[in-house]
Amino acid sequence: NHLYEIHGLKKPVKENLGEKSLECLFPEDREKISEAFEQCLKQGKDYDYTVRLKDFNGNQKWVRTKSHAIKNEEGKTLKIIGSVRDVTEEVERENKLKESREKFKSLVESFDDIVFTLDRRGRHTALYGKWADEHVEKEFLGKTAVDIFGEEKGAVHMMALEKALKDIPAIYEWEIENSEGNKEYYQTKLTLLSDELEEAVILGVARNVTVETVYQRELFETKKRLELALEATRAGIWDWDLKTDKLIVNEWWAKMLGYSLSEIEPHISSWENLTHPQDLKPTQELLFKLFTGEEKYFETQIRMQHKDGSWIWINDRGVVAERDKEGQPIRLAGTHVDVTEKVKTQEALILSEKRYRDLFTRSSDPNLIF
């Protein structure tokens, strides 16, 4: 009965059911089955095929047809036992899975990232991405990071694997030397897919971060050199957010005034409260010229009150560090340098010159200076 249902027939039929079944097959599949049946009949060769079928009601299906030859002692085929089963749902499900895999593969291979899977022992079971050519697959598939990179360099990968197997986020960085002898840096994330299967339980995604890493290291070195230069000149740094009036200063800015960094409130009012009233307004006028674009930067000397109550002289310099889309300044940055000794020396020199000038001008005796 099931055989009749598959072909969309009502039992009984006068025609040969085998011939009717062949009529339902797609032309290329019909030829293949006819040939296989002939070989089974004459040579006793079994077959098992999944083919397309269109029943007599016009419904397209997938069927699995199998045949087995029953032979006598001389090896001659006496009869053929066969079966036909509707496997449409299975094939469609498999095709969807295959299509999904192909889409996934196409998508992943368009990435510059390295995508791979590992089993619970850390062996690579699959590789994806533009870089995963046959040579790389040969070097990686079936091997652990220790097998590939050695005990020392592979340790960081195996430690991350242990975390991932415990369903703990595992993100780590590692480096490798390329064929040209240059170092490349990668950031990898391992994710647990299943803790039951023996195969492919871990998904790994590795991103080449060489450019970012080199840039960050250069930035760090530049920052370090700047800090050393500022420390050598004992310069304080300030950074003023004009939208929030938040003022960020470094340790030297606070230290030259006798304070620790934690004692300075991160607000522009800290600078205003410590600046001498007579110097505050002129400096604000210079800042206004900077805001309007009349000046590209400002530099002035102001008095600021030390924690012990004394006044020290500060050389204050600043520029517009950032503007908004309309070109309005939104951030200023600059430096403070303690010039108290320099100012005192200049004042002492001026006083000395004045004394000598008075000595000459008030004396009734003629004087000559060479």
mmCIF file of C-alpha atoms in Angstrom:
data_model
loop_
_atom_site.group_PDB
_atom_site.id
_atom_site.type_symbol
_atom_site.label_atom_id
_atom_site.label_comp_id
_atom_site.label_asym_id
_atom_site.label_seq_id
_atom_site.Cartn_x
_atom_site.Cartn_y
_atom_site.Cartn_z
ATOM 1 C CA ASN A 1 0.000 0.000 0.000
ATOM 2 C CA HIS A 2 2.807 2.405 0.888
ATOM 3 C CA LEU A 3 4.388 1.822 -2.522
ATOM 4 C CA TYR A 4 1.141 2.833 -4.210
ATOM 5 C CA GLU A 5 0.858 5.941 -2.023
ATOM 6 C CA ILE A 6 4.404 7.040 -2.923
ATOM 7 C CA HIS A 7 3.518 6.993 -6.625
ATOM 8 C CA GLY A 8 0.101 8.579 -6.140
ATOM 9 C CA LEU A 9 -1.707 5.463 -7.351
ATOM 10 C CA LYS A 10 -4.785 3.694 -6.135
ATOM 11 C CA LYS A 11 -4.591 -0.046 -5.774
ATOM 12 C CA PRO A 12 -4.919 -2.125 -7.859
ATOM 13 C CA VAL A 13 -3.395 -1.107 -11.211
ATOM 14 C CA LYS A 14 -3.351 -3.234 -14.312
ATOM 15 C CA GLU A 15 0.014 -1.936 -15.526
ATOM 16 C CA ASN A 16 3.378 -3.239 -14.306
ATOM 17 C CA LEU A 17 4.149 -1.261 -11.136
ATOM 18 C CA GLY A 18 7.891 -1.356 -11.830
ATOM 19 C CA GLU A 19 7.419 0.288 -15.184
ATOM 20 C CA LYS A 20 4.975 2.813 -13.707
ATOM 21 C CA SER A 21 7.554 3.643 -11.042
ATOM 22 C CA LEU A 22 10.214 4.345 -13.673
ATOM 23 C CA GLU A 23 7.826 6.727 -15.427
ATOM 24 C CA CYS A 24 7.686 8.855 -12.273
ATOM 25 C CA LEU A 25 11.441 9.318 -12.008
ATOM 26 C CA PHE A 26 13.236 12.357 -13.391
ATOM 27 C CA PRO A 27 14.844 11.489 -16.757
ATOM 28 C CA GLU A 28 18.467 11.461 -15.549
ATOM 29 C CA ASP A 29 17.501 9.414 -12.467
ATOM 30 C CA ARG A 30 15.366 7.036 -14.557
ATOM 31 C CA GLU A 31 18.367 6.158 -16.700
ATOM 32 C CA LYS A 32 20.544 5.605 -13.637
ATOM 33 C CA ILE A 33 18.026 3.290 -11.928
ATOM 34 C CA SER A 34 17.345 1.321 -15.114
ATOM 35 C CA GLU A 35 21.039 0.686 -15.575
ATOM 36 C CA ALA A 36 21.510 -0.253 -11.900
ATOM 37 C CA PHE A 37 18.548 -2.654 -12.035
ATOM 38 C CA GLU A 38 19.961 -4.309 -15.162
ATOM 39 C CA GLN A 39 23.351 -4.813 -13.437
ATOM 40 C CA CYS A 40 21.613 -6.217 -10.356
ATOM 41 C CA LEU A 41 19.671 -8.666 -12.509
ATOM 42 C CA LYS A 42 22.569 -9.852 -14.657
ATOM 43 C CA GLN A 43 25.566 -9.419 -12.348
ATOM 44 C CA GLY A 44 23.919 -9.596 -8.950
ATOM 45 C CA LYS A 45 25.194 -6.108 -8.071
ATOM 46 C CA ASP A 46 23.134 -4.443 -5.334
ATOM 47 C CA TYR A 47 22.304 -0.725 -5.415
ATOM 48 C CA ASP A 48 21.068 1.961 -3.060
ATOM 49 C CA TYR A 49 20.122 5.361 -4.548
ATOM 50 C CA THR A 50 18.208 8.443 -3.459
ATOM 51 C CA VAL A 51 16.459 9.934 -6.500
ATOM 52 C CA ARG A 52 13.794 12.461 -7.468
ATOM 53 C CA LEU A 53 10.281 11.351 -8.251
ATOM 54 C CA LYS A 54 7.128 13.062 -9.476
ATOM 55 C CA ASP A 55 4.032 11.063 -8.608
ATOM 56 C CA PHE A 56 0.957 10.788 -10.807
ATOM 57 C CA ASN A 57 -0.702 13.636 -8.875
ATOM 58 C CA GLY A 58 2.147 16.015 -9.738
ATOM 59 C CA ASN A 59 3.818 15.989 -6.305
ATOM 60 C CA GLN A 60 7.616 16.063 -6.354
ATOM 61 C CA LYS A 61 9.335 13.786 -3.865
ATOM 62 C CA TRP A 62 12.646 12.226 -2.942
ATOM 63 C CA VAL A 63 12.690 8.441 -2.637
ATOM 64 C CA ARG A 64 15.332 5.970 -1.570
ATOM 65 C CA THR A 65 15.278 2.841 -3.698
ATOM 66 C CA LYS A 66 17.292 -0.271 -2.809
ATOM 67 C CA SER A 67 17.639 -3.646 -4.507
ATOM 68 C CA HIS A 68 19.298 -6.888 -3.415
ATOM 69 C CA ALA A 69 19.884 -9.915 -5.643
ATOM 70 C CA ILE A 70 19.049 -13.411 -4.339
ATOM 71 C CA LYS A 71 21.415 -15.886 -5.959
ATOM 72 C CA ASN A 72 21.649 -19.668 -6.181
ATOM 73 C CA GLU A 73 24.721 -21.783 -5.495
ATOM 74 C CA GLU A 74 26.042 -21.121 -9.007
ATOM 75 C CA GLY A 75 25.786 -17.348 -8.407
ATOM 76 C CA LYS A 76 22.886 -16.893 -10.778
ATOM 77 C CA THR A 77 20.302 -14.318 -9.795
ATOM 78 C CA LEU A 78 17.040 -15.996 -8.942
ATOM 79 C CA LYS A 79 15.114 -12.917 -7.885
ATOM 80 C CA ILE A 80 15.505 -9.341 -6.741
ATOM 81 C CA ILE A 81 14.188 -7.968 -3.468
ATOM 82 C CA GLY A 82 13.740 -4.212 -3.455
ATOM 83 C CA SER A 83 12.287 -1.379 -1.408
ATOM 84 C CA VAL A 84 11.231 2.198 -2.037
ATOM 85 C CA ARG A 85 10.882 4.685 0.800
ATOM 86 C CA ASP A 86 9.735 8.315 0.799
ATOM 87 C CA VAL A 87 12.664 10.340 2.217
ATOM 88 C CA THR A 88 11.493 13.807 1.112
ATOM 89 C CA GLU A 89 11.588 15.313 4.601
ATOM 90 C CA GLU A 90 15.025 13.870 5.312
ATOM 91 C CA VAL A 91 16.492 15.116 2.024
ATOM 92 C CA GLU A 92 14.962 18.580 2.387
ATOM 93 C CA ARG A 93 16.273 18.797 5.928
ATOM 94 C CA GLU A 94 19.710 17.671 4.759
ATOM 95 C CA ASN A 95 19.642 20.137 1.842
ATOM 96 C CA LYS A 96 18.722 23.001 4.163
ATOM 97 C CA LEU A 97 21.526 22.003 6.481
ATOM 98 C CA LYS A 98 23.924 21.786 3.545
ATOM 99 C CA GLU A 99 22.759 25.166 2.251
ATOM 100 C CA SER A 100 23.191 26.645 5.709
ATOM 101 C CA ARG A 101 26.694 25.190 5.908
ATOM 102 C CA GLU A 102 27.575 26.583 2.482
ATOM 103 C CA LYS A 103 26.299 30.031 3.455
ATOM 104 C CA PHE A 104 28.234 29.845 6.697
ATOM 105 C CA LYS A 105 31.367 28.751 4.845
ATOM 106 C CA SER A 106 30.993 31.521 2.227
ATOM 107 C CA LEU A 107 30.403 34.091 4.943
ATOM 108 C CA VAL A 108 33.308 32.948 7.098
ATOM 109 C CA GLU A 109 35.681 32.683 4.147
ATOM 110 C CA SER A 110 34.979 36.326 3.339
ATOM 111 C CA PHE A 111 36.373 37.296 6.764
ATOM 112 C CA ASP A 112 39.968 38.146 7.463
ATOM 113 C CA ASP A 113 39.454 36.473 10.821
ATOM 114 C CA ILE A 114 40.584 32.919 11.519
ATOM 115 C CA VAL A 115 37.633 30.677 12.385
ATOM 116 C CA PHE A 116 38.281 27.157 13.608
ATOM 117 C CA THR A 117 36.882 24.345 15.721
ATOM 118 C CA LEU A 118 38.610 22.225 18.345
ATOM 119 C CA ASP A 119 37.784 18.979 20.054
ATOM 120 C CA ARG A 120 38.061 18.691 23.822
ATOM 121 C CA ARG A 121 41.737 17.727 23.540
ATOM 122 C CA GLY A 122 42.490 20.950 21.677
ATOM 123 C CA ARG A 123 42.971 19.312 18.281
ATOM 124 C CA HIS A 124 41.904 21.410 15.272
ATOM 125 C CA THR A 125 38.956 19.751 13.528
ATOM 126 C CA ALA A 126 38.073 22.433 10.945
ATOM 127 C CA LEU A 127 39.485 25.680 9.557
ATOM 128 C CA TYR A 128 37.706 28.538 7.786
ATOM 129 C CA GLY A 129 38.702 31.871 6.289
ATOM 130 C CA LYS A 130 40.772 33.213 3.392
ATOM 131 C CA TRP A 131 44.017 32.142 5.022
ATOM 132 C CA ALA A 132 42.964 28.486 5.463
ATOM 133 C CA ASP A 133 44.597 26.988 2.369
ATOM 134 C CA GLU A 134 45.614 23.355 1.916
ATOM 135 C CA HIS A 135 49.101 23.953 3.332
ATOM 136 C CA VAL A 136 47.747 25.536 6.523
ATOM 137 C CA GLU A 137 45.106 22.831 6.915
ATOM 138 C CA LYS A 138 47.823 20.195 6.656
ATOM 139 C CA GLU A 139 49.782 21.958 9.390
ATOM 140 C CA PHE A 140 46.782 22.429 11.711
ATOM 141 C CA LEU A 141 44.131 19.723 11.275
ATOM 142 C CA GLY A 142 44.317 17.004 13.900
ATOM 143 C CA LYS A 143 46.984 18.873 15.844
ATOM 144 C CA THR A 144 46.971 20.888 19.063
ATOM 145 C CA ALA A 145 48.585 24.285 19.586
ATOM 146 C CA VAL A 146 51.458 22.567 21.381
ATOM 147 C CA ASP A 147 52.003 20.291 18.357
ATOM 148 C CA ILE A 148 52.065 23.339 16.070
ATOM 149 C CA PHE A 149 53.828 26.039 18.098
ATOM 150 C CA GLY A 150 55.727 24.049 20.705
ATOM 151 C CA GLU A 151 55.312 23.650 24.460
ATOM 152 C CA GLU A 152 56.123 27.231 25.470
ATOM 153 C CA LYS A 153 54.138 29.157 22.853
ATOM 154 C CA GLY A 154 51.303 26.625 22.814
ATOM 155 C CA ALA A 155 50.728 26.907 26.568
ATOM 156 C CA VAL A 156 48.598 30.070 26.289
ATOM 157 C CA HIS A 157 46.244 28.287 23.853
ATOM 158 C CA MET A 158 45.868 25.227 26.069
ATOM 159 C CA MET A 159 45.183 27.365 29.144
ATOM 160 C CA ALA A 160 42.413 29.153 27.230
ATOM 161 C CA LEU A 161 41.013 25.767 26.142
ATOM 162 C CA GLU A 162 40.754 24.640 29.774
ATOM 163 C CA LYS A 163 38.738 27.769 30.592
ATOM 164 C CA ALA A 164 36.460 27.356 27.565
ATOM 165 C CA LEU A 165 35.702 23.725 28.477
ATOM 166 C CA LYS A 166 34.459 25.023 31.844
ATOM 167 C CA ASP A 167 32.206 27.465 29.929
ATOM 168 C CA ILE A 168 34.300 30.413 31.110
ATOM 169 C CA PRO A 169 34.880 33.212 28.535
ATOM 170 C CA ALA A 170 38.371 32.711 27.116
ATOM 171 C CA ILE A 171 39.837 35.731 25.311
ATOM 172 C CA TYR A 172 43.588 35.908 24.919
ATOM 173 C CA GLU A 173 46.354 37.329 22.731
ATOM 174 C CA TRP A 174 49.285 35.547 21.155
ATOM 175 C CA GLU A 175 51.992 36.208 18.599
ATOM 176 C CA ILE A 176 53.592 34.313 15.743
ATOM 177 C CA GLU A 177 56.449 34.970 13.352
ATOM 178 C CA ASN A 178 55.386 35.024 9.684
ATOM 179 C CA SER A 179 57.356 33.730 6.692
ATOM 180 C CA GLU A 180 59.063 37.104 6.315
ATOM 181 C CA GLY A 181 60.370 37.000 9.862
ATOM 182 C CA ASN A 182 58.001 39.700 11.157
ATOM 183 C CA LYS A 183 55.822 39.260 14.222
ATOM 184 C CA GLU A 184 52.060 39.100 13.848
ATOM 185 C CA TYR A 185 49.687 39.499 16.787
ATOM 186 C CA TYR A 186 46.300 37.804 17.166
ATOM 187 C CA GLN A 187 43.424 38.070 19.612
ATOM 188 C CA THR A 188 41.420 34.853 19.991
ATOM 189 C CA LYS A 189 38.096 34.000 21.612
ATOM 190 C CA LEU A 190 37.120 30.412 22.422
ATOM 191 C CA THR A 191 33.455 29.517 22.977
ATOM 192 C CA LEU A 192 32.018 26.221 24.223
ATOM 193 C CA LEU A 193 29.500 24.819 21.722
ATOM 194 C CA SER A 194 28.799 21.448 23.381
ATOM 195 C CA ASP A 195 30.148 19.583 26.392
ATOM 196 C CA GLU A 196 28.756 16.219 25.260
ATOM 197 C CA LEU A 197 30.287 15.554 21.857
ATOM 198 C CA GLU A 198 33.817 14.227 21.507
ATOM 199 C CA GLU A 199 34.338 16.214 18.308
ATOM 200 C CA ALA A 200 34.282 19.982 17.555
ATOM 201 C CA VAL A 201 33.160 21.199 20.974
ATOM 202 C CA ILE A 202 34.975 24.520 20.832
ATOM 203 C CA LEU A 203 34.522 27.373 18.352
ATOM 204 C CA GLY A 204 37.493 29.693 17.986
ATOM 205 C CA VAL A 205 37.671 33.095 16.291
ATOM 206 C CA ALA A 206 41.088 34.730 15.951
ATOM 207 C CA ARG A 207 41.523 38.292 14.673
ATOM 208 C CA ASN A 208 44.765 39.761 13.365
ATOM 209 C CA VAL A 209 45.468 42.743 15.627
ATOM 210 C CA THR A 210 49.011 43.418 14.438
ATOM 211 C CA VAL A 211 48.272 46.987 13.294
ATOM 212 C CA GLU A 212 46.415 47.828 16.502
ATOM 213 C CA THR A 213 49.065 46.193 18.709
ATOM 214 C CA VAL A 214 51.979 47.946 16.986
ATOM 215 C CA TYR A 215 50.093 51.252 17.140
ATOM 216 C CA GLN A 216 49.291 50.807 20.835
ATOM 217 C CA ARG A 217 52.901 49.965 21.611
ATOM 218 C CA GLU A 218 54.151 52.985 19.684
ATOM 219 C CA LEU A 219 51.550 55.127 21.435
ATOM 220 C CA PHE A 220 52.655 53.747 24.801
ATOM 221 C CA GLU A 221 56.310 54.454 23.992
ATOM 222 C CA THR A 222 55.435 57.976 22.842
ATOM 223 C CA LYS A 223 53.417 58.557 26.010
ATOM 224 C CA LYS A 224 56.282 57.212 28.112
ATOM 225 C CA ARG A 225 58.771 59.524 26.408
ATOM 226 C CA LEU A 226 56.405 62.452 26.905
ATOM 227 C CA GLU A 227 56.016 61.621 30.591
ATOM 228 C CA LEU A 228 59.796 61.443 30.987
ATOM 229 C CA ALA A 229 60.195 64.774 29.205
ATOM 230 C CA LEU A 230 57.527 66.376 31.388
ATOM 231 C CA GLU A 231 59.076 64.880 34.495
ATOM 232 C CA ALA A 232 62.491 66.235 33.480
ATOM 233 C CA THR A 233 61.067 69.722 32.962
ATOM 234 C CA ARG A 234 58.672 69.317 35.905
ATOM 235 C CA ALA A 235 55.765 70.399 33.751
ATOM 236 C CA GLY A 236 52.182 70.008 34.851
ATOM 237 C CA ILE A 237 49.524 69.047 32.287
ATOM 238 C CA TRP A 238 45.938 70.246 32.284
ATOM 239 C CA ASP A 239 42.991 69.209 30.087
ATOM 240 C CA TRP A 240 39.773 71.258 30.236
ATOM 241 C CA ASP A 241 36.420 69.976 28.917
ATOM 242 C CA LEU A 242 34.503 73.163 28.091
ATOM 243 C CA LYS A 243 31.118 71.404 28.014
ATOM 244 C CA THR A 244 31.329 70.004 31.532
ATOM 245 C CA ASP A 245 34.078 72.258 32.967
ATOM 246 C CA LYS A 246 35.872 69.091 34.021
ATOM 247 C CA LEU A 247 39.570 69.737 34.531
ATOM 248 C CA ILE A 248 42.008 66.842 34.388
ATOM 249 C CA VAL A 249 45.519 67.515 35.674
ATOM 250 C CA ASN A 250 48.580 65.337 36.207
ATOM 251 C CA GLU A 251 50.553 64.772 39.388
ATOM 252 C CA TRP A 252 53.114 67.526 38.702
ATOM 253 C CA TRP A 253 50.353 70.118 38.279
ATOM 254 C CA ALA A 254 49.200 69.405 41.814
ATOM 255 C CA LYS A 255 52.668 68.790 43.268
ATOM 256 C CA MET A 256 54.078 72.193 42.305
ATOM 257 C CA LEU A 257 51.274 73.744 44.389
ATOM 258 C CA GLY A 258 52.008 71.459 47.364
ATOM 259 C CA TYR A 259 48.983 69.185 46.864
ATOM 260 C CA SER A 260 48.536 65.508 46.057
ATOM 261 C CA LEU A 261 46.513 64.665 42.981
ATOM 262 C CA SER A 262 43.636 63.342 45.082
ATOM 263 C CA GLU A 263 43.309 66.729 46.797
ATOM 264 C CA ILE A 264 42.591 68.576 43.553
ATOM 265 C CA GLU A 265 38.925 68.656 42.579
ATOM 266 C CA PRO A 266 38.600 67.753 38.863
ATOM 267 C CA HIS A 267 36.848 71.019 37.985
ATOM 268 C CA ILE A 268 37.907 74.327 36.437
ATOM 269 C CA SER A 269 37.001 75.988 39.752
ATOM 270 C CA SER A 270 40.157 74.429 41.225
ATOM 271 C CA TRP A 271 42.286 76.562 38.902
ATOM 272 C CA GLU A 272 40.135 79.659 39.402
ATOM 273 C CA ASN A 273 40.245 79.413 43.216
ATOM 274 C CA LEU A 274 44.027 79.012 43.302
ATOM 275 C CA THR A 275 44.811 81.777 40.777
ATOM 276 C CA HIS A 276 45.637 85.271 42.056
ATOM 277 C CA PRO A 277 42.596 87.579 41.583
ATOM 278 C CA GLN A 278 44.726 90.142 39.739
ATOM 279 C CA ASP A 279 45.888 87.513 37.232
ATOM 280 C CA LEU A 280 42.584 85.689 36.754
ATOM 281 C CA LYS A 281 40.778 88.280 34.638
ATOM 282 C CA PRO A 282 43.685 88.976 32.211
ATOM 283 C CA THR A 283 44.071 85.231 31.674
ATOM 284 C CA GLN A 284 40.360 84.843 31.005
ATOM 285 C CA GLU A 285 40.642 87.605 28.400
ATOM 286 C CA LEU A 286 43.443 85.648 26.688
ATOM 287 C CA LEU A 287 41.272 82.515 26.768
ATOM 288 C CA PHE A 288 38.438 84.450 25.095
ATOM 289 C CA LYS A 289 40.746 85.367 22.201
ATOM 290 C CA LEU A 290 41.587 81.684 21.902
ATOM 291 C CA PHE A 291 37.886 80.734 21.805
ATOM 292 C CA THR A 292 37.099 83.245 19.066
ATOM 293 C CA GLY A 293 40.057 82.184 16.961
ATOM 294 C CA GLU A 294 41.788 85.538 17.294
ATOM 295 C CA GLU A 295 44.793 83.705 18.741
ATOM 296 C CA LYS A 296 45.995 80.146 17.981
ATOM 297 C CA TYR A 297 47.438 79.652 21.464
ATOM 298 C CA PHE A 298 48.008 81.613 24.645
ATOM 299 C CA GLU A 299 50.940 81.975 27.022
ATOM 300 C CA THR A 300 51.088 84.010 30.181
ATOM 301 C CA GLN A 301 52.560 84.100 33.669
ATOM 302 C CA ILE A 302 50.199 83.922 36.613
ATOM 303 C CA ARG A 303 50.457 83.654 40.348
ATOM 304 C CA MET A 304 48.916 80.643 42.040
ATOM 305 C CA GLN A 305 48.605 79.998 45.742
ATOM 306 C CA HIS A 306 50.698 77.199 47.240
ATOM 307 C CA LYS A 307 49.210 74.952 49.914
ATOM 308 C CA ASP A 308 51.423 76.677 52.503
ATOM 309 C CA GLY A 309 49.821 80.042 51.627
ATOM 310 C CA SER A 310 52.671 81.466 49.567
ATOM 311 C CA TRP A 311 52.342 82.579 45.947
ATOM 312 C CA ILE A 312 54.311 80.958 43.165
ATOM 313 C CA TRP A 313 54.716 82.062 39.571
ATOM 314 C CA ILE A 314 53.395 79.703 36.857
ATOM 315 C CA ASN A 315 54.052 79.867 33.134
ATOM 316 C CA ASP A 316 50.641 78.882 31.735
ATOM 317 C CA ARG A 317 50.348 77.777 28.080
ATOM 318 C CA GLY A 318 47.363 76.353 26.210
ATOM 319 C CA VAL A 319 45.793 75.519 22.843
ATOM 320 C CA VAL A 320 42.423 74.380 21.530
ATOM 321 C CA ALA A 321 42.689 70.576 21.523
ATOM 322 C CA GLU A 322 39.269 69.817 20.017
ATOM 323 C CA ARG A 323 36.416 71.598 18.225
ATOM 324 C CA ASP A 324 32.841 70.561 17.418
ATOM 325 C CA LYS A 325 31.303 70.315 13.940
ATOM 326 C CA GLU A 326 30.546 74.047 13.961
ATOM 327 C CA GLY A 327 34.179 74.813 14.731
ATOM 328 C CA GLN A 328 33.536 75.870 18.314
ATOM 329 C CA PRO A 329 36.199 74.861 20.876
ATOM 330 C CA ILE A 330 35.053 72.107 23.217
ATOM 331 C CA ARG A 331 38.385 71.119 24.760
ATOM 332 C CA LEU A 332 41.561 72.944 25.783
ATOM 333 C CA ALA A 333 44.872 71.507 26.886
ATOM 334 C CA GLY A 334 48.122 72.980 28.084
ATOM 335 C CA THR A 335 50.991 72.995 30.544
ATOM 336 C CA HIS A 336 52.049 74.647 33.800
ATOM 337 C CA VAL A 337 55.703 75.244 34.592
ATOM 338 C CA ASP A 338 56.930 76.691 37.902
ATOM 339 C CA VAL A 339 58.986 79.814 37.031
ATOM 340 C CA THR A 340 59.081 81.310 40.530
ATOM 341 C CA GLU A 341 62.884 81.247 40.787
ATOM 342 C CA LYS A 342 63.213 82.718 37.321
ATOM 343 C CA VAL A 343 60.820 85.565 38.187
ATOM 344 C CA LYS A 344 62.612 86.216 41.470
ATOM 345 C CA THR A 345 65.961 86.345 39.638
ATOM 346 C CA GLN A 346 64.574 88.781 37.097
ATOM 347 C CA GLU A 347 63.091 90.937 39.848
ATOM 348 C CA ALA A 348 66.397 90.915 41.734
ATOM 349 C CA LEU A 349 68.253 91.899 38.528
ATOM 350 C CA ILE A 350 65.823 94.758 37.882
ATOM 351 C CA LEU A 351 66.186 95.934 41.479
ATOM 352 C CA SER A 352 69.975 95.756 41.230
ATOM 353 C CA GLU A 353 69.990 97.738 37.987
ATOM 354 C CA LYS A 354 67.715 100.339 39.552
ATOM 355 C CA ARG A 355 70.047 100.710 42.523
ATOM 356 C CA TYR A 356 73.078 101.232 40.320
ATOM 357 C CA ARG A 357 71.139 103.664 38.113
ATOM 358 C CA ASP A 358 70.123 105.641 41.203
ATOM 359 C CA LEU A 359 73.722 105.611 42.392
ATOM 360 C CA PHE A 360 74.923 107.175 39.133
ATOM 361 C CA THR A 361 72.099 109.665 38.692
ATOM 362 C CA ARG A 362 72.146 110.908 42.286
ATOM 363 C CA SER A 363 75.932 111.248 42.543
ATOM 364 C CA SER A 364 77.325 114.797 42.056
ATOM 365 C CA ASP A 365 80.633 113.384 40.840
ATOM 366 C CA PRO A 366 81.201 112.783 37.155
ATOM 367 C CA ASN A 367 81.077 109.016 36.276
ATOM 368 C CA LEU A 368 82.196 107.074 33.263
ATOM 369 C CA ILE A 369 81.396 103.418 32.553
ATOM 370 C CA PHE A 370 83.369 101.274 30.116
#
